[in-house]
mmCIF file of C-alpha atoms in Angstrom:
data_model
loop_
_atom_site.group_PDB
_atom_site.id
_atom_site.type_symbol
_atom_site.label_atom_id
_atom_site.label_comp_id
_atom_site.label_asym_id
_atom_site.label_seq_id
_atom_site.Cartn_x
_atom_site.Cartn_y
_atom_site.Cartn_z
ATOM 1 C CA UNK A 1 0.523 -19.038 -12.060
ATOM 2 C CA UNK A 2 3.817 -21.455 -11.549
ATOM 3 C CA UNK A 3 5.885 -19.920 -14.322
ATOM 4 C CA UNK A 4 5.616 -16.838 -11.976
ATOM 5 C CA UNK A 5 8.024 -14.748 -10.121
ATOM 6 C CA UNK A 6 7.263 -12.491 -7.443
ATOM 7 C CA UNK A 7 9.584 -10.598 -4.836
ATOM 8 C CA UNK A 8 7.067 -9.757 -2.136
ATOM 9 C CA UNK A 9 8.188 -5.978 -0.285
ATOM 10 C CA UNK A 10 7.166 -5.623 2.827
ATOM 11 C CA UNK A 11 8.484 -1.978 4.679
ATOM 12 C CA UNK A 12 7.792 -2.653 8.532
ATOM 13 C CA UNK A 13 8.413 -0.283 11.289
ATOM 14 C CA UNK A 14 6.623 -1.374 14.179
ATOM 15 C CA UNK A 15 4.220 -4.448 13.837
ATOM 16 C CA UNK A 16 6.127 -8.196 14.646
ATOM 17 C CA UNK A 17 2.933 -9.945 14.843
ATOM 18 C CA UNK A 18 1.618 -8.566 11.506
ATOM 19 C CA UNK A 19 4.948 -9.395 9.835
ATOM 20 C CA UNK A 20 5.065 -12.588 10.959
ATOM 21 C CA UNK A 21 1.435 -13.711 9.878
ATOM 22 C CA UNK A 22 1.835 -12.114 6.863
ATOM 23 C CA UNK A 23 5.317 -13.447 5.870
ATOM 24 C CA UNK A 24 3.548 -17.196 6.621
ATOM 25 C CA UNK A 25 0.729 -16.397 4.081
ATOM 26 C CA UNK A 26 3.209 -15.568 1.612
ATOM 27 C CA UNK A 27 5.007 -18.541 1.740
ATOM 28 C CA UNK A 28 2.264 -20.798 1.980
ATOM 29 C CA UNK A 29 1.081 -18.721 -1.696
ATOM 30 C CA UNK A 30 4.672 -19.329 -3.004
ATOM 31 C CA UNK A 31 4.019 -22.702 -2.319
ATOM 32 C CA UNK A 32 1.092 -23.486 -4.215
ATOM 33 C CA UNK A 33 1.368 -21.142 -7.066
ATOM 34 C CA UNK A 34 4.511 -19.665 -7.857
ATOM 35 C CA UNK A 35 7.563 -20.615 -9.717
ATOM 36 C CA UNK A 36 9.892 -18.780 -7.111
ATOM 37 C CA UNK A 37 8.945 -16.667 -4.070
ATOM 38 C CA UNK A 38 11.399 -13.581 -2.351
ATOM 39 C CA UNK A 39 10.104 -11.998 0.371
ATOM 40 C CA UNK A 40 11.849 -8.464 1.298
ATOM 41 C CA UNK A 41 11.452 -7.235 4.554
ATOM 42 C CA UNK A 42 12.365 -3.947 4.925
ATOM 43 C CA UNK A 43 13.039 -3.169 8.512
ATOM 44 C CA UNK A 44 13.532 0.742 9.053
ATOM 45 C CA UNK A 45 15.470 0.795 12.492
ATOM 46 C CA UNK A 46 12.028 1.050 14.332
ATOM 47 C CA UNK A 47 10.894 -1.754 17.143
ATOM 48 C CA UNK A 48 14.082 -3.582 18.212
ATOM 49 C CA UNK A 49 11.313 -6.717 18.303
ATOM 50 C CA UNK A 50 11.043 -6.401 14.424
ATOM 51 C CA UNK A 51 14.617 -6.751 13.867
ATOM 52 C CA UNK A 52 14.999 -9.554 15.978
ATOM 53 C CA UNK A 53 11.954 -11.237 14.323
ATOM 54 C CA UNK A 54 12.411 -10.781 11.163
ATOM 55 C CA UNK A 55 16.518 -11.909 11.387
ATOM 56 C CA UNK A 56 14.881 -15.159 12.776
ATOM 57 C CA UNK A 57 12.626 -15.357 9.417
ATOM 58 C CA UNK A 58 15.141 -14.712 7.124
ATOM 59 C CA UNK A 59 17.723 -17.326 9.066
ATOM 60 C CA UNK A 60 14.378 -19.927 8.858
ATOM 61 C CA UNK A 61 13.382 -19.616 5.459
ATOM 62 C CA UNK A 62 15.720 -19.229 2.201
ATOM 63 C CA UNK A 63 13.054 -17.413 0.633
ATOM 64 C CA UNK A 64 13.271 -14.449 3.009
ATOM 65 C CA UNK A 65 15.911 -11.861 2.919
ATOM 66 C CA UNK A 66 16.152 -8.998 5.461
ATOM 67 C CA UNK A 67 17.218 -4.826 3.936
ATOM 68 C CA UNK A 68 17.987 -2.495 6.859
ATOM 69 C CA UNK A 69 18.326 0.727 7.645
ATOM 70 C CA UNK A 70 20.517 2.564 10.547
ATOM 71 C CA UNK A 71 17.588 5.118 10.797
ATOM 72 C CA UNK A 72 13.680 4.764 10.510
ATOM 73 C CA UNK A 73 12.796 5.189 6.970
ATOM 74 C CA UNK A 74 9.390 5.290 5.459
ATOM 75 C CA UNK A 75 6.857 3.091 3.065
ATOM 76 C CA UNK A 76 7.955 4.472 -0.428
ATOM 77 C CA UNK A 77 11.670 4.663 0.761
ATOM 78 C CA UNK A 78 11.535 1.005 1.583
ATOM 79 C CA UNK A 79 9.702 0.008 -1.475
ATOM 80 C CA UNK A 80 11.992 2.386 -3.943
ATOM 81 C CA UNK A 81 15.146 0.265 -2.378
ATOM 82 C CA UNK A 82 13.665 -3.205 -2.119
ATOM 83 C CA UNK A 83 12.060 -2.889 -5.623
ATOM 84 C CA UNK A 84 15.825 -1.951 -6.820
ATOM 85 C CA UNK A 85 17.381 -5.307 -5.428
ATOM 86 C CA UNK A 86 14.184 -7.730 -6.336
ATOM 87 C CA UNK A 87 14.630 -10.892 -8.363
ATOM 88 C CA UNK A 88 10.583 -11.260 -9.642
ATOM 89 C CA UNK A 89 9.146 -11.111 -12.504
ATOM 90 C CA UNK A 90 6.365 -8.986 -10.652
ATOM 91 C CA UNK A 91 6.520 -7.013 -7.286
ATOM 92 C CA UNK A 92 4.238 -7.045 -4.656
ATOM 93 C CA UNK A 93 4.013 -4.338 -2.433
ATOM 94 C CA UNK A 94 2.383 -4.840 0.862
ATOM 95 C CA UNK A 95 1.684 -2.101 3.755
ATOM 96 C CA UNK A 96 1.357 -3.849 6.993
ATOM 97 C CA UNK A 97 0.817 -0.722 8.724
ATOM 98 C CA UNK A 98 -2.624 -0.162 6.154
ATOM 99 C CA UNK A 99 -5.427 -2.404 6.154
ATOM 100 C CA UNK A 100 -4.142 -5.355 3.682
ATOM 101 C CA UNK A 101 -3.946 -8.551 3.986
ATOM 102 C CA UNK A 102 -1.562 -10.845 2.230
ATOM 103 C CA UNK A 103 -4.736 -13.379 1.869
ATOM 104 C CA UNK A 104 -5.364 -10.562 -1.179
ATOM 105 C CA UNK A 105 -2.372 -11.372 -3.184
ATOM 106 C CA UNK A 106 -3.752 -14.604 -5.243
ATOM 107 C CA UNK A 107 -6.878 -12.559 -6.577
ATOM 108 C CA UNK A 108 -3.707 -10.192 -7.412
ATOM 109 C CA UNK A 109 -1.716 -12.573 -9.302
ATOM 110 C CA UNK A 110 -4.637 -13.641 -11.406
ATOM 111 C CA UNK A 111 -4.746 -10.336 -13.185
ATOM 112 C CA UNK A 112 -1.319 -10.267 -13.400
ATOM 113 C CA UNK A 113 -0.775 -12.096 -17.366
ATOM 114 C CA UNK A 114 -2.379 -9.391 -18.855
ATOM 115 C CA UNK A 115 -1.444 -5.730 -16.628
ATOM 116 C CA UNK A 116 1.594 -4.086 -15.716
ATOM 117 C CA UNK A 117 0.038 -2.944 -12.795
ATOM 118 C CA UNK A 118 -2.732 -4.121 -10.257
ATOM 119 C CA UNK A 119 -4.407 -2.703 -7.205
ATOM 120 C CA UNK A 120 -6.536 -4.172 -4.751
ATOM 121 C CA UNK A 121 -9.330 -2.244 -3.651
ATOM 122 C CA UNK A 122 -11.808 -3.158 -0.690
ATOM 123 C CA UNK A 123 -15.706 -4.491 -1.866
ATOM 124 C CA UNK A 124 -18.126 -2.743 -0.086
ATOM 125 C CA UNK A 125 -15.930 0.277 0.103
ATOM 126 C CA UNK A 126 -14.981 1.331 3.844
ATOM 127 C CA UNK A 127 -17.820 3.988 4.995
ATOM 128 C CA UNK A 128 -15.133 6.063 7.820
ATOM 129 C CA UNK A 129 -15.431 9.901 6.826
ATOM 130 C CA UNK A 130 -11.767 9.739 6.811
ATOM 131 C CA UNK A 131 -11.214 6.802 3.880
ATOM 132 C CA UNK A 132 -14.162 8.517 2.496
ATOM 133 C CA UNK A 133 -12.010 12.104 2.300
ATOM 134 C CA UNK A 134 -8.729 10.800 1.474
ATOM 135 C CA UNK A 135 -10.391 8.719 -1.185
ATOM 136 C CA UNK A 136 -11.759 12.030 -2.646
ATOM 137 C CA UNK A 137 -9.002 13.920 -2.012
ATOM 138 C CA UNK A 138 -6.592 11.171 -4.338
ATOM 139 C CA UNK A 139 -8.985 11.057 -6.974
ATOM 140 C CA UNK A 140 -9.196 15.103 -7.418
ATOM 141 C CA UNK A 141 -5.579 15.468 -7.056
ATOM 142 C CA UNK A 142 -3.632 12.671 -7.901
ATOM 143 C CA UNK A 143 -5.457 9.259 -9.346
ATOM 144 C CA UNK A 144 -8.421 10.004 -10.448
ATOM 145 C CA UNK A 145 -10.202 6.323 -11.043
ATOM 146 C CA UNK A 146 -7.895 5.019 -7.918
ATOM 147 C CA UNK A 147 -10.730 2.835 -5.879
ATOM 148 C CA UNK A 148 -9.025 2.810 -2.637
ATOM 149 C CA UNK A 149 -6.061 3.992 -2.440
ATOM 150 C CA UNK A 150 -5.961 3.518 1.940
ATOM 151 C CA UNK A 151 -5.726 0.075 0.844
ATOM 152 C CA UNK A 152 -1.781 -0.402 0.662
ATOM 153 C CA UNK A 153 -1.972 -3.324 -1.764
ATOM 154 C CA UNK A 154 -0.981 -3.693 -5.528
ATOM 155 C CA UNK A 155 1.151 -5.864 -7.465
ATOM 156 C CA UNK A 156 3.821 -4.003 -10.618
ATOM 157 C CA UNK A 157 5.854 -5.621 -12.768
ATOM 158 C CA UNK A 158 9.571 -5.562 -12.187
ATOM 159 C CA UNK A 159 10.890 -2.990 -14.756
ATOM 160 C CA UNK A 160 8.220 -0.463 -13.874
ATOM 161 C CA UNK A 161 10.542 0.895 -11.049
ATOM 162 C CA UNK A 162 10.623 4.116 -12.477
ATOM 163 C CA UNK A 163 6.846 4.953 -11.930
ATOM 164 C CA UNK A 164 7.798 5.683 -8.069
ATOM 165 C CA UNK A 165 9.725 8.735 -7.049
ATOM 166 C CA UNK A 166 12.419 7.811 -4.019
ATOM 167 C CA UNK A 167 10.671 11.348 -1.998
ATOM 168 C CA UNK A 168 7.302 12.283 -1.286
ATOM 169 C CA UNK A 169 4.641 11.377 0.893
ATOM 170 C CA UNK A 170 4.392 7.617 1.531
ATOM 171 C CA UNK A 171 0.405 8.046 1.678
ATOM 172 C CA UNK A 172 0.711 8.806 -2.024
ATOM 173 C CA UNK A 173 3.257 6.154 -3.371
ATOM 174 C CA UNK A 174 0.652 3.652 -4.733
ATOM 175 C CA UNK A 175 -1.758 6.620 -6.159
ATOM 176 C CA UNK A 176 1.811 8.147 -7.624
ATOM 177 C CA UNK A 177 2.415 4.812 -9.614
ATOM 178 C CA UNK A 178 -1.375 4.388 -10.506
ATOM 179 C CA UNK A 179 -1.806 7.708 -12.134
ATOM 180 C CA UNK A 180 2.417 7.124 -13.488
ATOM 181 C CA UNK A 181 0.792 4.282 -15.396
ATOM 182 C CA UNK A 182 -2.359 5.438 -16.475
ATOM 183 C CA UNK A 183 -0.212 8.231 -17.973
ATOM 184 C CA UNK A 184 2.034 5.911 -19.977
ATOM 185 C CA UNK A 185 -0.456 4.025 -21.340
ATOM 186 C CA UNK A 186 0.314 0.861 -19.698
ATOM 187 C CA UNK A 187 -2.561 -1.876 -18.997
ATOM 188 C CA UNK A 188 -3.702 -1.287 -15.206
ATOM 189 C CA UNK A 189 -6.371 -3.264 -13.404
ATOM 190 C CA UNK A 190 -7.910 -2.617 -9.937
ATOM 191 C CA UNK A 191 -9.161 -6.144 -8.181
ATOM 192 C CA UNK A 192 -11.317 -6.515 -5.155
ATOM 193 C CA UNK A 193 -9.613 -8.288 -2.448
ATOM 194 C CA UNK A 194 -10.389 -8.717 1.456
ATOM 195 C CA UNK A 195 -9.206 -6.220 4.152
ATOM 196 C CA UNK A 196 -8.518 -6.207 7.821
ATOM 197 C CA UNK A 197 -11.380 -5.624 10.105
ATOM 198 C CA UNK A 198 -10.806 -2.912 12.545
ATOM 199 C CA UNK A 199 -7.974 -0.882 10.998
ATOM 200 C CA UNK A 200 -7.358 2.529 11.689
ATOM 201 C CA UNK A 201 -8.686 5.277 9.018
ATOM 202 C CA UNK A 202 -6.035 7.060 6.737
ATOM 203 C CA UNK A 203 -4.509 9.698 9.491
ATOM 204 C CA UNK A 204 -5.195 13.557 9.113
ATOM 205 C CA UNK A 205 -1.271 14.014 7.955
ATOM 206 C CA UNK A 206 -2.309 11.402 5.226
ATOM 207 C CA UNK A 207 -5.055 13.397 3.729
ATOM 208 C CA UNK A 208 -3.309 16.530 4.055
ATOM 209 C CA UNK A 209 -0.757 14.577 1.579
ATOM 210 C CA UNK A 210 -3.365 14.660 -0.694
ATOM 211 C CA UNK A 211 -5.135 17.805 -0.992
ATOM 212 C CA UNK A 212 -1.557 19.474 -1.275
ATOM 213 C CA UNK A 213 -0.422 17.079 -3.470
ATOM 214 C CA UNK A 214 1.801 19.236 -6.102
ATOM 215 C CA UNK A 215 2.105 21.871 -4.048
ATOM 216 C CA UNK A 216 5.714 23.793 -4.016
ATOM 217 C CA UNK A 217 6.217 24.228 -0.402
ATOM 218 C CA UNK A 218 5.804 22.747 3.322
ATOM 219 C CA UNK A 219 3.174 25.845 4.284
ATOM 220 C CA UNK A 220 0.978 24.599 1.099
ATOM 221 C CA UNK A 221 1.204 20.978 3.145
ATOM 222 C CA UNK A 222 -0.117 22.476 5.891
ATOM 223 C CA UNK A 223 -2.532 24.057 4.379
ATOM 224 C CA UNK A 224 -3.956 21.314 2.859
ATOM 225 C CA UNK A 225 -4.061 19.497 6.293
ATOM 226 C CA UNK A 226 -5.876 22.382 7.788
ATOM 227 C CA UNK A 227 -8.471 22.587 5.271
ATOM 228 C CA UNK A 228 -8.162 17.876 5.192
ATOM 229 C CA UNK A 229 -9.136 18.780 8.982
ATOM 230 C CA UNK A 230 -11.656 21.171 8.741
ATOM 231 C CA UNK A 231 -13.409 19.151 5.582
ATOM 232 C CA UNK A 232 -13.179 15.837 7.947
ATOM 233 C CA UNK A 233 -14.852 17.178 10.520
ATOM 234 C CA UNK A 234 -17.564 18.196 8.298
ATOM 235 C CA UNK A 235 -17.574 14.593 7.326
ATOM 236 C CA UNK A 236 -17.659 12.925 10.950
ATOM 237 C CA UNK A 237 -20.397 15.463 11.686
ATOM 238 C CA UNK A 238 -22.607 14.437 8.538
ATOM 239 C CA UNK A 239 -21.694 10.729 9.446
ATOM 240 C CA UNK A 240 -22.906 11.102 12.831
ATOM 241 C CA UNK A 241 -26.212 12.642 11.768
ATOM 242 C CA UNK A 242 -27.380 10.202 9.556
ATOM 243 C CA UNK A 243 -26.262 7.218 11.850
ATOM 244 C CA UNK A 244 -28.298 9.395 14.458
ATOM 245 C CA UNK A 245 -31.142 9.624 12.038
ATOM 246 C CA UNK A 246 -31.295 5.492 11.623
ATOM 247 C CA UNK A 247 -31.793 4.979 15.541
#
Protein backbone atom coordinates (compact mmCIF):
# COMPACT_ATOMS: atom_id res chain seq x y z
CA UNK A 1 0.00 0.00 0.00
CA UNK A 2 3.12 2.68 -0.21
CA UNK A 3 2.35 3.93 -3.69
CA UNK A 4 -0.86 5.15 -1.88
CA UNK A 5 -2.41 8.43 -1.24
CA UNK A 6 -4.97 9.14 1.17
CA UNK A 7 -6.41 12.57 2.58
CA UNK A 8 -8.04 11.38 5.78
CA UNK A 9 -11.54 13.84 6.57
CA UNK A 10 -12.36 14.06 9.76
CA UNK A 11 -15.69 16.67 10.51
CA UNK A 12 -15.49 17.24 14.44
CA UNK A 13 -17.82 19.26 16.46
CA UNK A 14 -17.42 18.39 19.90
CA UNK A 15 -15.03 15.43 20.82
CA UNK A 16 -10.99 16.66 21.53
CA UNK A 17 -10.11 13.44 23.01
CA UNK A 18 -11.53 11.38 20.09
CA UNK A 19 -9.78 13.67 17.59
CA UNK A 20 -6.75 13.49 19.09
CA UNK A 21 -6.49 9.56 19.41
CA UNK A 22 -7.72 9.22 16.22
CA UNK A 23 -5.49 11.77 14.39
CA UNK A 24 -2.37 9.63 16.22
CA UNK A 25 -3.66 6.34 14.63
CA UNK A 26 -3.66 7.93 11.40
CA UNK A 27 -0.35 8.99 11.40
CA UNK A 28 1.12 6.09 12.84
CA UNK A 29 -0.91 4.17 9.47
CA UNK A 30 0.67 6.87 7.19
CA UNK A 31 3.71 5.80 8.55
CA UNK A 32 3.87 2.30 7.83
CA UNK A 33 1.88 2.06 4.72
CA UNK A 34 1.30 4.97 2.75
CA UNK A 35 3.11 6.91 0.18
CA UNK A 36 1.74 10.33 1.60
CA UNK A 37 -0.76 10.97 4.42
CA UNK A 38 -3.25 14.46 4.77
CA UNK A 39 -5.30 14.55 7.49
CA UNK A 40 -8.34 17.21 7.26
CA UNK A 41 -9.86 18.24 10.25
CA UNK A 42 -12.83 19.89 9.80
CA UNK A 43 -13.68 21.92 12.82
CA UNK A 44 -17.37 23.38 12.57
CA UNK A 45 -17.18 26.35 15.16
CA UNK A 46 -18.42 23.90 17.95
CA UNK A 47 -16.20 23.24 21.36
CA UNK A 48 -13.71 26.14 21.62
CA UNK A 49 -11.39 22.98 23.07
CA UNK A 50 -11.48 21.46 19.48
CA UNK A 51 -10.21 24.46 17.87
CA UNK A 52 -7.56 24.95 20.15
CA UNK A 53 -6.57 21.24 19.83
CA UNK A 54 -6.67 20.66 16.66
CA UNK A 55 -4.57 24.25 15.73
CA UNK A 56 -1.94 22.55 18.05
CA UNK A 57 -2.08 19.28 15.66
CA UNK A 58 -1.90 20.92 12.61
CA UNK A 59 1.13 23.40 14.00
CA UNK A 60 2.82 19.73 15.27
CA UNK A 61 2.51 17.70 12.36
CA UNK A 62 2.96 18.79 8.51
CA UNK A 63 0.65 16.20 7.62
CA UNK A 64 -2.33 17.84 9.32
CA UNK A 65 -4.16 20.77 8.00
CA UNK A 66 -7.05 22.47 9.86
CA UNK A 67 -10.70 23.80 7.46
CA UNK A 68 -12.97 26.01 9.59
CA UNK A 69 -16.05 27.27 9.73
CA UNK A 70 -17.49 30.66 11.46
CA UNK A 71 -20.70 28.61 12.24
CA UNK A 72 -21.32 24.87 13.28
CA UNK A 73 -21.69 22.92 10.18
CA UNK A 74 -22.54 19.31 9.84
CA UNK A 75 -20.87 15.70 8.75
CA UNK A 76 -21.68 15.78 4.92
CA UNK A 77 -21.02 19.63 4.82
CA UNK A 78 -17.58 19.02 6.19
CA UNK A 79 -16.86 16.07 4.06
CA UNK A 80 -18.40 17.81 0.66
CA UNK A 81 -15.68 20.79 1.44
CA UNK A 82 -12.72 18.79 2.69
CA UNK A 83 -13.17 16.18 -0.13
CA UNK A 84 -13.05 19.40 -2.59
CA UNK A 85 -9.52 20.60 -1.28
CA UNK A 86 -7.92 16.85 -0.73
CA UNK A 87 -4.61 15.89 -2.29
CA UNK A 88 -5.17 11.67 -2.14
CA UNK A 89 -5.47 9.40 -4.38
CA UNK A 90 -8.35 7.95 -2.08
CA UNK A 91 -10.46 9.67 0.72
CA UNK A 92 -11.18 8.49 3.91
CA UNK A 93 -14.02 9.63 5.65
CA UNK A 94 -14.17 9.17 9.33
CA UNK A 95 -17.20 10.11 11.84
CA UNK A 96 -15.83 10.57 15.24
CA UNK A 97 -19.11 11.33 16.55
CA UNK A 98 -20.32 7.42 15.16
CA UNK A 99 -18.86 4.38 16.40
CA UNK A 100 -15.51 4.08 14.13
CA UNK A 101 -12.40 3.69 14.84
CA UNK A 102 -9.46 4.77 12.78
CA UNK A 103 -7.78 1.21 13.84
CA UNK A 104 -10.44 0.18 10.77
CA UNK A 105 -8.76 2.05 8.06
CA UNK A 106 -5.84 -0.61 7.07
CA UNK A 107 -8.50 -3.50 6.50
CA UNK A 108 -9.93 -0.39 4.35
CA UNK A 109 -7.00 0.27 2.31
CA UNK A 110 -6.55 -3.35 1.44
CA UNK A 111 -9.64 -3.37 -0.69
CA UNK A 112 -8.83 -0.30 -2.00
CA UNK A 113 -6.65 -1.56 -5.61
CA UNK A 114 -9.55 -2.97 -6.90
CA UNK A 115 -13.01 -0.58 -5.67
CA UNK A 116 -13.91 2.86 -6.04
CA UNK A 117 -15.61 2.69 -2.99
CA UNK A 118 -15.35 0.79 0.45
CA UNK A 119 -17.35 0.62 3.63
CA UNK A 120 -16.65 -0.79 6.83
CA UNK A 121 -19.28 -2.55 8.45
CA UNK A 122 -19.23 -3.98 12.15
CA UNK A 123 -18.84 -8.23 12.50
CA UNK A 124 -21.26 -9.46 14.67
CA UNK A 125 -23.64 -6.75 13.69
CA UNK A 126 -24.69 -4.36 16.72
CA UNK A 127 -28.05 -6.00 18.30
CA UNK A 128 -29.58 -2.13 19.77
CA UNK A 129 -33.29 -1.94 18.35
CA UNK A 130 -32.22 1.37 17.19
CA UNK A 131 -29.03 0.24 14.72
CA UNK A 132 -31.33 -2.57 14.11
CA UNK A 133 -34.24 0.09 12.69
CA UNK A 134 -32.10 2.52 11.07
CA UNK A 135 -30.31 -0.36 9.43
CA UNK A 136 -33.75 -1.41 7.99
CA UNK A 137 -34.93 1.72 7.42
CA UNK A 138 -31.50 2.54 4.89
CA UNK A 139 -31.80 -0.58 3.21
CA UNK A 140 -35.73 -0.08 2.24
CA UNK A 141 -35.20 3.43 1.37
CA UNK A 142 -31.96 4.33 0.38
CA UNK A 143 -29.01 1.44 0.14
CA UNK A 144 -30.40 -1.49 -0.06
CA UNK A 145 -27.24 -4.10 0.51
CA UNK A 146 -25.63 -1.19 2.90
CA UNK A 147 -24.38 -3.53 6.04
CA UNK A 148 -24.16 -0.86 8.53
CA UNK A 149 -24.58 2.17 7.59
CA UNK A 150 -24.41 3.68 11.73
CA UNK A 151 -20.95 2.79 11.15
CA UNK A 152 -19.49 6.23 9.79
CA UNK A 153 -16.54 4.60 8.03
CA UNK A 154 -15.66 4.12 4.25
CA UNK A 155 -12.89 4.94 2.09
CA UNK A 156 -13.80 6.68 -2.00
CA UNK A 157 -11.57 7.46 -4.41
CA UNK A 158 -10.74 11.07 -5.06
CA UNK A 159 -12.71 11.92 -8.28
CA UNK A 160 -15.88 10.32 -6.99
CA UNK A 161 -16.82 13.71 -5.29
CA UNK A 162 -19.80 13.97 -7.15
CA UNK A 163 -21.59 10.88 -5.55
CA UNK A 164 -22.34 13.24 -2.36
CA UNK A 165 -24.88 16.00 -2.49
CA UNK A 166 -23.53 19.32 -0.37
CA UNK A 167 -27.53 19.17 1.54
CA UNK A 168 -29.32 16.53 3.14
CA UNK A 169 -29.27 14.66 6.16
CA UNK A 170 -25.75 13.87 7.41
CA UNK A 171 -27.17 10.36 8.76
CA UNK A 172 -27.56 9.52 5.08
CA UNK A 173 -24.27 10.82 3.41
CA UNK A 174 -22.40 7.44 3.35
CA UNK A 175 -25.77 5.37 2.34
CA UNK A 176 -26.25 8.45 -0.41
CA UNK A 177 -22.73 7.61 -1.95
CA UNK A 178 -23.21 3.74 -1.51
CA UNK A 179 -26.40 3.48 -3.40
CA UNK A 180 -24.69 6.75 -5.93
CA UNK A 181 -22.21 4.01 -6.76
CA UNK A 182 -24.04 1.00 -6.94
CA UNK A 183 -26.09 3.03 -9.45
CA UNK A 184 -23.14 3.90 -11.69
CA UNK A 185 -21.85 0.75 -11.88
CA UNK A 186 -18.72 1.36 -10.11
CA UNK A 187 -16.84 -1.60 -8.12
CA UNK A 188 -17.97 -1.21 -4.30
CA UNK A 189 -16.86 -3.44 -1.46
CA UNK A 190 -18.12 -3.51 2.18
CA UNK A 191 -15.15 -4.79 4.76
CA UNK A 192 -15.55 -5.79 8.33
CA UNK A 193 -13.61 -3.67 10.59
CA UNK A 194 -13.67 -3.11 14.55
CA UNK A 195 -15.98 -0.57 16.32
CA UNK A 196 -16.08 1.33 19.53
CA UNK A 197 -17.52 -0.37 22.49
CA UNK A 198 -20.17 1.57 24.17
CA UNK A 199 -21.31 4.05 21.51
CA UNK A 200 -24.50 5.57 21.44
CA UNK A 201 -27.30 4.01 18.95
CA UNK A 202 -28.19 6.02 15.70
CA UNK A 203 -30.56 8.93 17.38
CA UNK A 204 -34.43 8.98 16.66
CA UNK A 205 -33.80 12.26 14.25
CA UNK A 206 -31.34 9.82 12.43
CA UNK A 207 -33.85 7.21 11.60
CA UNK A 208 -36.46 9.58 10.87
CA UNK A 209 -33.76 10.64 8.04
CA UNK A 210 -34.33 7.49 6.74
CA UNK A 211 -37.79 6.43 6.54
CA UNK A 212 -38.48 9.96 4.88
CA UNK A 213 -35.73 9.73 2.83
CA UNK A 214 -37.07 11.30 -0.67
CA UNK A 215 -39.68 12.85 0.75
CA UNK A 216 -40.64 16.56 -0.66
CA UNK A 217 -41.19 18.37 2.49
CA UNK A 218 -40.13 18.97 6.33
CA UNK A 219 -43.85 17.55 7.60
CA UNK A 220 -42.97 14.18 5.51
CA UNK A 221 -39.56 14.33 7.90
CA UNK A 222 -41.54 14.39 10.67
CA UNK A 223 -43.56 11.99 9.78
CA UNK A 224 -41.16 9.58 9.23
CA UNK A 225 -39.68 10.29 12.76
CA UNK A 226 -43.02 9.76 14.29
CA UNK A 227 -43.69 6.56 12.74
CA UNK A 228 -39.06 5.82 13.28
CA UNK A 229 -40.45 6.44 17.00
CA UNK A 230 -43.37 4.55 17.22
CA UNK A 231 -41.63 1.43 15.13
CA UNK A 232 -38.54 1.76 17.77
CA UNK A 233 -40.44 1.41 20.51
CA UNK A 234 -41.94 -1.63 19.14
CA UNK A 235 -38.39 -2.73 18.79
CA UNK A 236 -37.06 -1.91 22.46
CA UNK A 237 -40.25 -3.62 23.63
CA UNK A 238 -39.59 -6.95 21.55
CA UNK A 239 -35.84 -6.58 22.67
CA UNK A 240 -36.75 -6.43 26.17
CA UNK A 241 -38.99 -9.50 26.00
CA UNK A 242 -36.76 -11.85 24.67
CA UNK A 243 -33.77 -10.66 26.92
CA UNK A 244 -36.57 -11.16 29.68
CA UNK A 245 -37.33 -14.55 28.29
CA UNK A 246 -33.34 -15.70 28.58
CA UNK A 247 -33.26 -14.91 32.48
Amino acid sequence: MKQFSLSVVLPVGDAPAALAATVAECLALGAQQLADLEIIIVEAGGDPGVATLADRLAATHSSVAVLRYARRRGYRQGLYDAWGVARGAYVAALDLAGPAAAAGLARLLATAPEHAAIFGYREPAPRHPAARLFAAAVGARVAPGLRDPALGLALFRADLRDLLAPEGPDAMAHAEIFAAARRRGLAVAQVAVPGKAGRAAPSLAAIGAALSHGGADEGQARRGATVGAGMLIAACGVWLLRRWRRL
